[in-house]
PDB file of C-alpha atoms in Angstrom:
ATOM      1  CA  UNK G   4      54.465 145.420  58.174  1.00 61.00           C
ATOM      2  CA  UNK G   5      54.101 149.089  59.098  1.00 66.00           C
ATOM      3  CA  UNK G   6      57.234 150.762  60.476  1.00 75.00           C
ATOM      4  CA  UNK G   7      57.935 153.940  62.402  1.00 79.00           C
ATOM      5  CA  UNK G   8      59.820 155.557  59.531  1.00 81.00           C
ATOM      6  CA  UNK G   9      56.728 155.284  57.354  1.00 85.00           C
ATOM      7  CA  UNK G  10      54.621 156.993  60.010  1.00 88.00           C
ATOM      8  CA  UNK G  11      57.219 159.731  60.492  1.00 87.00           C
ATOM      9  CA  UNK G  12      57.423 160.327  56.736  1.00 89.00           C
ATOM     10  CA  UNK G  13      53.614 160.438  56.478  1.00 91.00           C
ATOM     11  CA  UNK G  14      53.292 163.016  59.262  1.00 92.00           C
ATOM     12  CA  UNK G  15      56.021 165.221  57.774  1.00 90.00           C
ATOM     13  CA  UNK G  16      54.389 165.180  54.338  1.00 91.00           C
ATOM     14  CA  UNK G  17      50.953 165.819  55.857  1.00 92.00           C
ATOM     15  CA  UNK G  18      52.344 168.883  57.654  1.00 90.00           C
ATOM     16  CA  UNK G  19      54.377 170.334  54.780  1.00 91.00           C
ATOM     17  CA  UNK G  20      52.287 169.308  51.751  1.00 90.00           C
ATOM     18  CA  UNK G  21      55.285 169.015  49.423  1.00 90.00           C
ATOM     19  CA  UNK G  22      57.324 165.894  48.625  1.00 90.00           C
ATOM     20  CA  UNK G  23      60.394 168.008  47.850  1.00 87.00           C
ATOM     21  CA  UNK G  24      60.308 170.044  51.056  1.00 86.00           C
ATOM     22  CA  UNK G  25      59.329 167.075  53.221  1.00 87.00           C
ATOM     23  CA  UNK G  26      62.265 165.059  51.835  1.00 84.00           C
ATOM     24  CA  UNK G  27      64.581 167.972  52.704  1.00 81.00           C
ATOM     25  CA  UNK G  28      63.183 168.130  56.242  1.00 79.00           C
ATOM     26  CA  UNK G  29      63.625 164.360  56.680  1.00 80.00           C
ATOM     27  CA  UNK G  30      67.080 164.263  55.047  1.00 71.00           C
ATOM     28  CA  UNK G  31      66.019 161.595  52.540  1.00 78.00           C
ATOM     29  CA  UNK G  32      65.733 161.601  48.769  1.00 83.00           C
ATOM     30  CA  UNK G  33      62.371 162.343  47.180  1.00 86.00           C
ATOM     31  CA  UNK G  34      62.128 158.831  45.637  1.00 88.00           C
ATOM     32  CA  UNK G  35      62.738 157.306  49.089  1.00 88.00           C
ATOM     33  CA  UNK G  36      59.901 159.372  50.541  1.00 89.00           C
ATOM     34  CA  UNK G  37      57.581 158.564  47.630  1.00 90.00           C
ATOM     35  CA  UNK G  38      58.218 154.825  47.946  1.00 90.00           C
ATOM     36  CA  UNK G  39      57.642 154.921  51.710  1.00 89.00           C
ATOM     37  CA  UNK G  40      54.284 156.688  51.256  1.00 92.00           C
ATOM     38  CA  UNK G  41      53.270 154.277  48.483  1.00 91.00           C
ATOM     39  CA  UNK G  42      54.189 151.321  50.745  1.00 90.00           C
ATOM     40  CA  UNK G  43      52.138 152.763  53.593  1.00 91.00           C
ATOM     41  CA  UNK G  44      49.155 153.286  51.289  1.00 91.00           C
ATOM     42  CA  UNK G  45      49.447 149.693  50.058  1.00 91.00           C
ATOM     43  CA  UNK G  46      49.562 148.388  53.627  1.00 90.00           C
ATOM     44  CA  UNK G  47      46.469 150.369  54.601  1.00 91.00           C
ATOM     45  CA  UNK G  48      44.655 149.734  51.337  1.00 91.00           C
ATOM     46  CA  UNK G  49      43.713 153.410  50.903  1.00 93.00           C
ATOM     47  CA  UNK G  50      45.081 156.460  49.121  1.00 93.00           C
ATOM     48  CA  UNK G  51      46.418 158.947  51.684  1.00 94.00           C
ATOM     49  CA  UNK G  52      47.420 161.825  49.375  1.00 93.00           C
ATOM     50  CA  UNK G  53      46.213 163.442  46.190  1.00 91.00           C
ATOM     51  CA  UNK G  54      49.309 164.366  44.220  1.00 87.00           C
ATOM     52  CA  UNK G  55      49.917 167.019  41.620  1.00 81.00           C
ATOM     53  CA  UNK G  56      53.072 168.706  40.344  1.00 73.00           C
ATOM     54  CA  UNK G  57      53.169 171.288  43.134  1.00 77.00           C
ATOM     55  CA  UNK G  58      51.435 169.850  46.169  1.00 88.00           C
ATOM     56  CA  UNK G  59      50.423 166.697  48.032  1.00 90.00           C
ATOM     57  CA  UNK G  60      47.006 167.069  49.696  1.00 91.00           C
ATOM     58  CA  UNK G  61      45.504 164.694  52.226  1.00 93.00           C
ATOM     59  CA  UNK G  62      42.562 162.626  51.058  1.00 93.00           C
ATOM     60  CA  UNK G  63      39.659 162.116  53.486  1.00 93.00           C
ATOM     61  CA  UNK G  64      41.260 158.799  54.459  1.00 93.00           C
ATOM     62  CA  UNK G  65      44.583 160.570  54.970  1.00 91.00           C
ATOM     63  CA  UNK G  66      42.930 163.171  57.196  1.00 93.00           C
ATOM     64  CA  UNK G  67      41.461 160.405  59.352  1.00 92.00           C
ATOM     65  CA  UNK G  68      44.832 158.644  59.565  1.00 93.00           C
ATOM     66  CA  UNK G  69      46.714 161.723  60.821  1.00 92.00           C
ATOM     67  CA  UNK G  70      45.346 161.376  64.354  1.00 91.00           C
ATOM     68  CA  UNK G  71      46.106 157.653  64.486  1.00 91.00           C
ATOM     69  CA  UNK G  72      49.656 158.185  63.228  1.00 90.00           C
ATOM     70  CA  UNK G  73      50.263 160.930  65.795  1.00 90.00           C
ATOM     71  CA  UNK G  74      48.963 158.638  68.547  1.00 91.00           C
ATOM     72  CA  UNK G  75      51.210 155.760  67.468  1.00 89.00           C
ATOM     73  CA  UNK G  76      54.296 157.965  67.285  1.00 86.00           C
ATOM     74  CA  UNK G  77      53.431 159.517  70.638  1.00 85.00           C
ATOM     75  CA  UNK G  78      53.065 156.079  72.246  1.00 85.00           C
ATOM     76  CA  UNK G  79      56.432 155.005  70.860  1.00 81.00           C
ATOM     77  CA  UNK G  80      58.210 158.092  72.180  1.00 77.00           C
ATOM     78  CA  UNK G  81      56.541 157.698  75.553  1.00 79.00           C
ATOM     79  CA  UNK G  82      57.698 154.077  75.691  1.00 77.00           C
ATOM     80  CA  UNK G  83      61.251 155.238  74.945  1.00 67.00           C
ATOM     81  CA  UNK G  84      61.052 157.780  77.757  1.00 67.00           C
ATOM     82  CA  UNK G  85      59.554 155.257  80.193  1.00 70.00           C
ATOM     83  CA  UNK G  86      62.279 152.700  79.624  1.00 64.00           C
ATOM     84  CA  UNK G  87      65.006 155.343  79.612  1.00 57.00           C
ATOM     85  CA  UNK G  88      63.771 156.672  82.962  1.00 56.00           C
ATOM     86  CA  UNK G  89      64.280 153.232  84.493  1.00 56.00           C
ATOM     87  CA  UNK G  90      67.902 153.109  83.386  1.00 51.00           C
ATOM     88  CA  UNK G  91      70.816 154.496  85.379  1.00 50.00           C
ATOM     89  CA  UNK G  92      72.179 157.866  84.309  1.00 51.00           C
ATOM     90  CA  UNK G  93      74.512 157.654  81.336  1.00 70.00           C
ATOM     91  CA  UNK G  94      77.233 160.093  80.416  1.00 80.00           C
ATOM     92  CA  UNK G  95      76.845 161.870  77.100  1.00 85.00           C
ATOM     93  CA  UNK G  96      79.522 164.278  75.854  1.00 91.00           C
ATOM     94  CA  UNK G  97      78.461 166.787  73.190  1.00 93.00           C
ATOM     95  CA  UNK G  98      80.753 169.038  71.168  1.00 94.00           C
ATOM     96  CA  UNK G  99      79.636 172.240  69.444  1.00 93.00           C
ATOM     97  CA  UNK G 100      81.481 174.611  67.134  1.00 91.00           C
ATOM     98  CA  UNK G 101      81.296 178.285  68.256  1.00 87.00           C
ATOM     99  CA  UNK G 102      79.634 179.468  65.045  1.00 86.00           C
ATOM    100  CA  UNK G 103      76.348 177.712  65.787  1.00 88.00           C
ATOM    101  CA  UNK G 104      73.433 179.942  66.728  1.00 85.00           C
ATOM    102  CA  UNK G 105      73.041 179.767  70.506  1.00 83.00           C
ATOM    103  CA  UNK G 106      69.471 178.516  70.192  1.00 84.00           C
ATOM    104  CA  UNK G 107      70.632 175.483  68.203  1.00 87.00           C
ATOM    105  CA  UNK G 108      73.192 174.330  70.778  1.00 87.00           C
ATOM    106  CA  UNK G 109      70.851 174.712  73.732  1.00 88.00           C
ATOM    107  CA  UNK G 110      67.884 173.051  72.027  1.00 88.00           C
ATOM    108  CA  UNK G 111      70.068 170.209  70.746  1.00 88.00           C
ATOM    109  CA  UNK G 112      71.281 169.539  74.300  1.00 87.00           C
ATOM    110  CA  UNK G 113      67.739 169.673  75.704  1.00 85.00           C
ATOM    111  CA  UNK G 114      66.415 167.224  73.127  1.00 85.00           C
ATOM    112  CA  UNK G 115      69.306 164.819  73.596  1.00 83.00           C
ATOM    113  CA  UNK G 116      68.583 164.515  77.304  1.00 79.00           C
ATOM    114  CA  UNK G 117      64.898 163.949  76.584  1.00 76.00           C
ATOM    115  CA  UNK G 118      65.506 161.290  73.936  1.00 74.00           C
ATOM    116  CA  UNK G 119      68.547 159.497  75.339  1.00 69.00           C
ATOM    117  CA  UNK G 120      67.208 159.379  78.874  1.00 63.00           C
ATOM    118  CA  UNK G 121      68.691 160.641  82.125  1.00 58.00           C
ATOM    119  CA  UNK G 122      72.180 161.662  81.152  1.00 64.00           C
ATOM    120  CA  UNK G 123      75.114 163.352  82.745  1.00 76.00           C
ATOM    121  CA  UNK G 124      75.479 165.776  79.845  1.00 83.00           C
ATOM    122  CA  UNK G 125      78.834 167.427  79.270  1.00 87.00           C
ATOM    123  CA  UNK G 126      79.151 170.101  76.567  1.00 90.00           C
ATOM    124  CA  UNK G 127      82.426 171.213  74.994  1.00 91.00           C
ATOM    125  CA  UNK G 128      82.821 174.110  72.575  1.00 91.00           C
ATOM    126  CA  UNK G 129      85.772 174.082  70.221  1.00 89.00           C
ATOM    127  CA  UNK G 130      87.133 174.378  66.710  1.00 88.00           C
ATOM    128  CA  UNK G 131      86.549 171.767  64.029  1.00 90.00           C
ATOM    129  CA  UNK G 132      89.976 170.115  64.312  1.00 89.00           C
ATOM    130  CA  UNK G 133      89.883 170.087  68.105  1.00 92.00           C
ATOM    131  CA  UNK G 134      86.440 168.473  68.268  1.00 94.00           C
ATOM    132  CA  UNK G 135      87.419 165.907  65.642  1.00 93.00           C
ATOM    133  CA  UNK G 136      90.502 164.961  67.643  1.00 93.00           C
ATOM    134  CA  UNK G 137      88.464 164.523  70.830  1.00 94.00           C
ATOM    135  CA  UNK G 138      85.985 162.295  68.971  1.00 94.00           C
ATOM    136  CA  UNK G 139      88.796 160.067  67.703  1.00 93.00           C
ATOM    137  CA  UNK G 140      90.330 159.889  71.189  1.00 93.00           C
ATOM    138  CA  UNK G 141      86.985 158.909  72.726  1.00 92.00           C
ATOM    139  CA  UNK G 142      86.839 162.128  74.780  1.00 92.00           C
ATOM    140  CA  UNK G 143      83.623 163.237  73.031  1.00 93.00           C
ATOM    141  CA  UNK G 144      80.622 161.198  71.921  1.00 93.00           C
ATOM    142  CA  UNK G 145      78.835 163.493  69.473  1.00 93.00           C
ATOM    143  CA  UNK G 146      79.588 166.829  67.824  1.00 94.00           C
ATOM    144  CA  UNK G 147      77.734 169.320  65.654  1.00 93.00           C
ATOM    145  CA  UNK G 148      80.594 170.446  63.453  1.00 93.00           C
ATOM    146  CA  UNK G 149      81.714 171.143  59.887  1.00 91.00           C
ATOM    147  CA  UNK G 150      82.526 168.674  57.177  1.00 87.00           C
ATOM    148  CA  UNK G 151      86.130 169.207  56.098  1.00 83.00           C
ATOM    149  CA  UNK G 152      89.466 167.376  56.016  1.00 78.00           C
ATOM    150  CA  UNK G 153      89.545 167.168  59.827  1.00 79.00           C
ATOM    151  CA  UNK G 154      86.227 165.282  60.049  1.00 83.00           C
ATOM    152  CA  UNK G 155      86.250 163.364  56.776  1.00 82.00           C
ATOM    153  CA  UNK G 156      87.087 159.969  58.305  1.00 87.00           C
ATOM    154  CA  UNK G 157      84.543 160.162  61.142  1.00 92.00           C
ATOM    155  CA  UNK G 158      81.067 158.613  60.894  1.00 92.00           C
ATOM    156  CA  UNK G 159      78.626 161.453  60.350  1.00 91.00           C
ATOM    157  CA  UNK G 160      75.148 162.494  59.294  1.00 89.00           C
ATOM    158  CA  UNK G 161      74.646 165.490  56.970  1.00 87.00           C
ATOM    159  CA  UNK G 162      72.595 168.314  58.474  1.00 87.00           C
ATOM    160  CA  UNK G 163      72.757 171.455  56.373  1.00 85.00           C
ATOM    161  CA  UNK G 164      74.650 173.250  53.647  1.00 86.00           C
ATOM    162  CA  UNK G 165      74.501 177.030  53.952  1.00 88.00           C
ATOM    163  CA  UNK G 166      76.246 179.885  52.125  1.00 90.00           C
ATOM    164  CA  UNK G 167      78.432 182.583  53.615  1.00 90.00           C
ATOM    165  CA  UNK G 168      77.202 186.091  53.014  1.00 92.00           C
ATOM    166  CA  UNK G 169      78.556 189.586  53.441  1.00 92.00           C
ATOM    167  CA  UNK G 170      76.701 190.947  56.478  1.00 94.00           C
ATOM    168  CA  UNK G 171      76.196 194.707  56.740  1.00 94.00           C
ATOM    169  CA  UNK G 172      73.810 196.947  58.667  1.00 95.00           C
ATOM    170  CA  UNK G 173      70.433 197.553  57.024  1.00 94.00           C
ATOM    171  CA  UNK G 174      71.291 201.264  57.058  1.00 94.00           C
ATOM    172  CA  UNK G 175      74.332 200.794  54.789  1.00 93.00           C
ATOM    173  CA  UNK G 176      74.167 202.103  51.234  1.00 91.00           C
ATOM    174  CA  UNK G 177      74.733 198.565  49.860  1.00 92.00           C
ATOM    175  CA  UNK G 178      71.878 197.100  51.899  1.00 92.00           C
ATOM    176  CA  UNK G 179      69.330 197.614  49.111  1.00 92.00           C
ATOM    177  CA  UNK G 180      71.242 195.223  46.869  1.00 92.00           C
ATOM    178  CA  UNK G 181      71.236 191.420  46.796  1.00 92.00           C
ATOM    179  CA  UNK G 182      74.705 191.045  45.286  1.00 92.00           C
ATOM    180  CA  UNK G 183      77.950 192.945  45.069  1.00 90.00           C
ATOM    181  CA  UNK G 184      81.470 192.462  43.731  1.00 89.00           C
ATOM    182  CA  UNK G 185      84.803 192.384  45.527  1.00 85.00           C
ATOM    183  CA  UNK G 186      85.534 195.863  44.164  1.00 85.00           C
ATOM    184  CA  UNK G 187      82.515 197.223  46.070  1.00 87.00           C
ATOM    185  CA  UNK G 188      84.164 196.203  49.345  1.00 84.00           C
ATOM    186  CA  UNK G 189      87.386 198.200  49.001  1.00 81.00           C
ATOM    187  CA  UNK G 190      86.259 200.987  51.359  1.00 82.00           C
ATOM    188  CA  UNK G 191      84.525 198.814  53.939  1.00 87.00           C
ATOM    189  CA  UNK G 192      85.841 198.272  57.448  1.00 91.00           C
ATOM    190  CA  UNK G 193      85.831 194.556  58.240  1.00 91.00           C
ATOM    191  CA  UNK G 194      85.026 192.668  61.423  1.00 90.00           C
ATOM    192  CA  UNK G 195      86.725 189.285  61.436  1.00 87.00           C
ATOM    193  CA  UNK G 196      85.801 186.218  63.456  1.00 84.00           C
ATOM    194  CA  UNK G 197      89.043 184.600  64.627  1.00 80.00           C
ATOM    195  CA  UNK G 198      87.694 181.168  63.778  1.00 76.00           C
ATOM    196  CA  UNK G 199      86.141 182.215  60.476  1.00 79.00           C
ATOM    197  CA  UNK G 200      86.427 179.150  58.241  1.00 76.00           C
ATOM    198  CA  UNK G 201      86.630 181.173  55.013  1.00 76.00           C
ATOM    199  CA  UNK G 202      88.977 183.969  56.132  1.00 78.00           C
ATOM    200  CA  UNK G 203      91.978 182.635  54.193  1.00 80.00           C
ATOM    201  CA  UNK G 204      89.943 182.116  51.024  1.00 79.00           C
ATOM    202  CA  UNK G 205      88.484 185.622  51.300  1.00 80.00           C
ATOM    203  CA  UNK G 206      91.920 187.210  51.769  1.00 81.00           C
ATOM    204  CA  UNK G 207      93.276 185.317  48.758  1.00 84.00           C
ATOM    205  CA  UNK G 208      90.419 186.378  46.501  1.00 80.00           C
ATOM    206  CA  UNK G 209      90.651 189.983  47.692  1.00 81.00           C
ATOM    207  CA  UNK G 210      94.375 189.992  46.891  1.00 84.00           C
ATOM    208  CA  UNK G 211      93.701 188.589  43.416  1.00 84.00           C
ATOM    209  CA  UNK G 212      91.363 191.533  42.754  1.00 80.00           C
ATOM    210  CA  UNK G 213      93.632 194.151  44.308  1.00 82.00           C
ATOM    211  CA  UNK G 214      91.219 194.843  47.172  1.00 81.00           C
ATOM    212  CA  UNK G 215      92.627 195.571  50.639  1.00 82.00           C
ATOM    213  CA  UNK G 216      89.728 195.992  53.097  1.00 80.00           C
ATOM    214  CA  UNK G 217      90.469 197.782  56.357  1.00 85.00           C
ATOM    215  CA  UNK G 218      90.454 195.545  59.451  1.00 87.00           C
ATOM    216  CA  UNK G 219      88.523 197.130  62.302  1.00 91.00           C
ATOM    217  CA  UNK G 220      88.108 194.171  64.682  1.00 89.00           C
ATOM    218  CA  UNK G 221      89.349 190.622  65.163  1.00 89.00           C
ATOM    219  CA  UNK G 222      87.283 188.829  67.809  1.00 88.00           C
ATOM    220  CA  UNK G 223      86.876 185.251  69.094  1.00 83.00           C
ATOM    221  CA  UNK G 224      83.215 185.995  69.852  1.00 83.00           C
ATOM    222  CA  UNK G 225      80.639 185.481  67.102  1.00 83.00           C
ATOM    223  CA  UNK G 226      78.067 187.572  68.978  1.00 84.00           C
ATOM    224  CA  UNK G 227      80.438 190.548  69.292  1.00 89.00           C
ATOM    225  CA  UNK G 228      81.015 190.584  65.552  1.00 90.00           C
ATOM    226  CA  UNK G 229      77.280 190.335  64.865  1.00 89.00           C
ATOM    227  CA  UNK G 230      76.501 193.152  67.320  1.00 91.00           C
ATOM    228  CA  UNK G 231      79.021 195.467  65.659  1.00 93.00           C
ATOM    229  CA  UNK G 232      77.675 194.698  62.196  1.00 94.00           C
ATOM    230  CA  UNK G 233      74.154 195.648  63.311  1.00 94.00           C
ATOM    231  CA  UNK G 234      75.566 198.818  64.900  1.00 94.00           C
ATOM    232  CA  UNK G 235      76.919 199.845  61.490  1.00 93.00           C
ATOM    233  CA  UNK G 236      80.602 199.689  62.467  1.00 93.00           C
ATOM    234  CA  UNK G 237      81.693 197.355  59.697  1.00 92.00           C
ATOM    235  CA  UNK G 238      81.021 194.293  57.555  1.00 92.00           C
ATOM    236  CA  UNK G 239      81.685 190.608  58.176  1.00 92.00           C
ATOM    237  CA  UNK G 240      81.480 187.305  56.366  1.00 89.00           C
ATOM    238  CA  UNK G 241      78.949 185.156  58.229  1.00 90.00           C
ATOM    239  CA  UNK G 242      77.131 181.903  57.556  1.00 90.00           C
ATOM    240  CA  UNK G 243      73.479 182.672  56.899  1.00 89.00           C
ATOM    241  CA  UNK G 244      72.355 181.068  60.163  1.00 87.00           C
ATOM    242  CA  UNK G 245      74.096 183.788  62.187  1.00 87.00           C
ATOM    243  CA  UNK G 246      71.949 186.493  60.603  1.00 88.00           C
ATOM    244  CA  UNK G 247      69.821 188.607  62.910  1.00 88.00           C
ATOM    245  CA  UNK G 248      67.419 191.547  62.678  1.00 91.00           C
ATOM    246  CA  UNK G 249      69.206 194.701  61.593  1.00 94.00           C
ATOM    247  CA  UNK G 250      71.471 192.876  59.127  1.00 94.00           C
ATOM    248  CA  UNK G 251      71.380 192.784  55.353  1.00 94.00           C
ATOM    249  CA  UNK G 252      73.027 189.792  53.651  1.00 93.00           C
ATOM    250  CA  UNK G 253      74.661 190.105  50.234  1.00 93.00           C
ATOM    251  CA  UNK G 254      76.165 187.510  47.941  1.00 92.00           C
ATOM    252  CA  UNK G 255      79.653 188.467  46.736  1.00 90.00           C
ATOM    253  CA  UNK G 256      80.173 187.432  43.109  1.00 89.00           C
ATOM    254  CA  UNK G 257      83.801 186.360  43.563  1.00 85.00           C
ATOM    255  CA  UNK G 258      83.171 184.537  46.862  1.00 83.00           C
ATOM    256  CA  UNK G 259      80.672 181.692  46.271  1.00 85.00           C
ATOM    257  CA  UNK G 260      81.571 180.051  49.587  1.00 85.00           C
ATOM    258  CA  UNK G 261      79.476 177.719  51.704  1.00 88.00           C
ATOM    259  CA  UNK G 262      79.815 175.339  54.640  1.00 89.00           C
ATOM    260  CA  UNK G 263      78.365 171.913  55.351  1.00 89.00           C
ATOM    261  CA  UNK G 264      77.205 171.101  58.868  1.00 90.00           C
ATOM    262  CA  UNK G 265      77.310 167.497  60.032  1.00 91.00           C
ATOM    263  CA  UNK G 266      76.503 165.507  63.124  1.00 92.00           C
ATOM    264  CA  UNK G 267      79.671 163.466  63.770  1.00 94.00           C
ATOM    265  CA  UNK G 268      80.239 160.816  66.428  1.00 94.00           C
ATOM    266  CA  UNK G 269      83.070 158.768  67.836  1.00 93.00           C
ATOM    267  CA  UNK G 270      83.672 155.331  66.313  1.00 91.00           C
ATOM    268  CA  UNK G 271      81.959 152.653  68.394  1.00 90.00           C
ATOM    269  CA  UNK G 272      79.265 154.911  69.863  1.00 89.00           C
ATOM    270  CA  UNK G 273      76.201 152.768  70.768  1.00 86.00           C
ATOM    271  CA  UNK G 274      73.439 152.870  68.177  1.00 85.00           C
ATOM    272  CA  UNK G 275      70.841 154.189  70.648  1.00 81.00           C
ATOM    273  CA  UNK G 276      72.950 157.295  71.252  1.00 84.00           C
ATOM    274  CA  UNK G 277      73.420 157.798  67.493  1.00 87.00           C
ATOM    275  CA  UNK G 278      69.676 157.431  66.888  1.00 85.00           C
ATOM    276  CA  UNK G 279      68.917 159.907  69.686  1.00 83.00           C
ATOM    277  CA  UNK G 280      71.380 162.439  68.252  1.00 87.00           C
ATOM    278  CA  UNK G 281      69.882 162.156  64.770  1.00 86.00           C
ATOM    279  CA  UNK G 282      66.361 162.590  66.080  1.00 84.00           C
ATOM    280  CA  UNK G 283      67.425 165.526  68.279  1.00 85.00           C
ATOM    281  CA  UNK G 284      68.846 167.277  65.210  1.00 85.00           C
ATOM    282  CA  UNK G 285      65.781 166.572  63.079  1.00 78.00           C
ATOM    283  CA  UNK G 286      63.556 169.582  62.507  1.00 70.00           C
ATOM    284  CA  UNK G 287      65.452 172.110  64.636  1.00 76.00           C
ATOM    285  CA  UNK G 288      64.865 175.686  63.542  1.00 74.00           C
ATOM    286  CA  UNK G 289      68.175 176.806  62.125  1.00 71.00           C
ATOM    287  CA  UNK G 290      67.258 180.480  62.208  1.00 60.00           C
ATOM    288  CA  UNK G 291      65.199 182.169  64.877  1.00 46.00           C
ATOM    289  CA  UNK G 292      63.994 184.875  62.497  1.00 43.00           C
ATOM    290  CA  UNK G 293      63.651 185.518  58.801  1.00 40.00           C
ATOM    291  CA  UNK G 294      63.105 182.786  56.201  1.00 40.00           C
ATOM    292  CA  UNK G 295      62.222 179.481  57.862  1.00 36.00           C
ATOM    293  CA  UNK G 296      65.074 177.001  57.737  1.00 38.00           C
ATOM    294  CA  UNK G 297      65.366 173.787  59.684  1.00 37.00           C
ATOM    295  CA  UNK G 298      68.137 171.370  60.515  1.00 40.00           C
ATOM    296  CA  UNK G 299      67.715 167.935  59.104  1.00 38.00           C
ATOM    297  CA  UNK G 300      68.536 168.396  55.422  1.00 36.00           C
ATOM    298  CA  UNK G 301      71.564 168.879  53.238  1.00 42.00           C
ATOM    299  CA  UNK G 302      72.028 169.774  49.607  1.00 36.00           C
TER     300      UNK G 302
END
């Protein structure tokens, strides 16, 4: 029997043309995607893709099936919206960490309302530990947050792993390089985010290498730090998703740091709300500019 996951996997692969990249987009393993496509082909009795080592191309039958699959998925989503519209408004409480790009938080909220139905949406911004505590206390329903010791016991869905980079203005002398060492940073003025998750690790590694960068700014506002980096006033450690035009991003040899974003929810949250949150997170553009990167995968 055909299922919606098979249709969704087919449409993603048809759009992207790569099993590896489609599996990343869908947050599934490549064997899971391959088996789902093979099952769909067996159910239809036709071959939908021509496969080679680098690309999956639609066969003529696959090209004909794209429109039907889009129609079926569209009908299903419309049915969800129709039934949701007939239900009374439900309260949905969303938590966001401050270091998310603004476009991600706003689009996530918009999609949740559209998928979950009429909802009295309440959004809270806070640190990782604070959001985790509110989820455990039942004061939040869902949060886009980081995976660490504070969230380890909460049910969650992996979204994205991204590295931290040294952000400097494109006019800086180091901007032509892709990598640097801790010693290269000794004369830089630094702009520090107060809630920077890797600040302690960076300070420790700097101390181990005898580097004492000059602190120019400590700010609770991610956007302020980013603005000052672009203006050429100093450098900052930022997750890649906070990059913007005017910045150059460098890997620091002694600081191979990364963060893992997850969608976490309170224990006992109804399955329809969990499903809506997962679908809302699927395929979101993680960066507004530069190399295309989407929520919905983790490495």
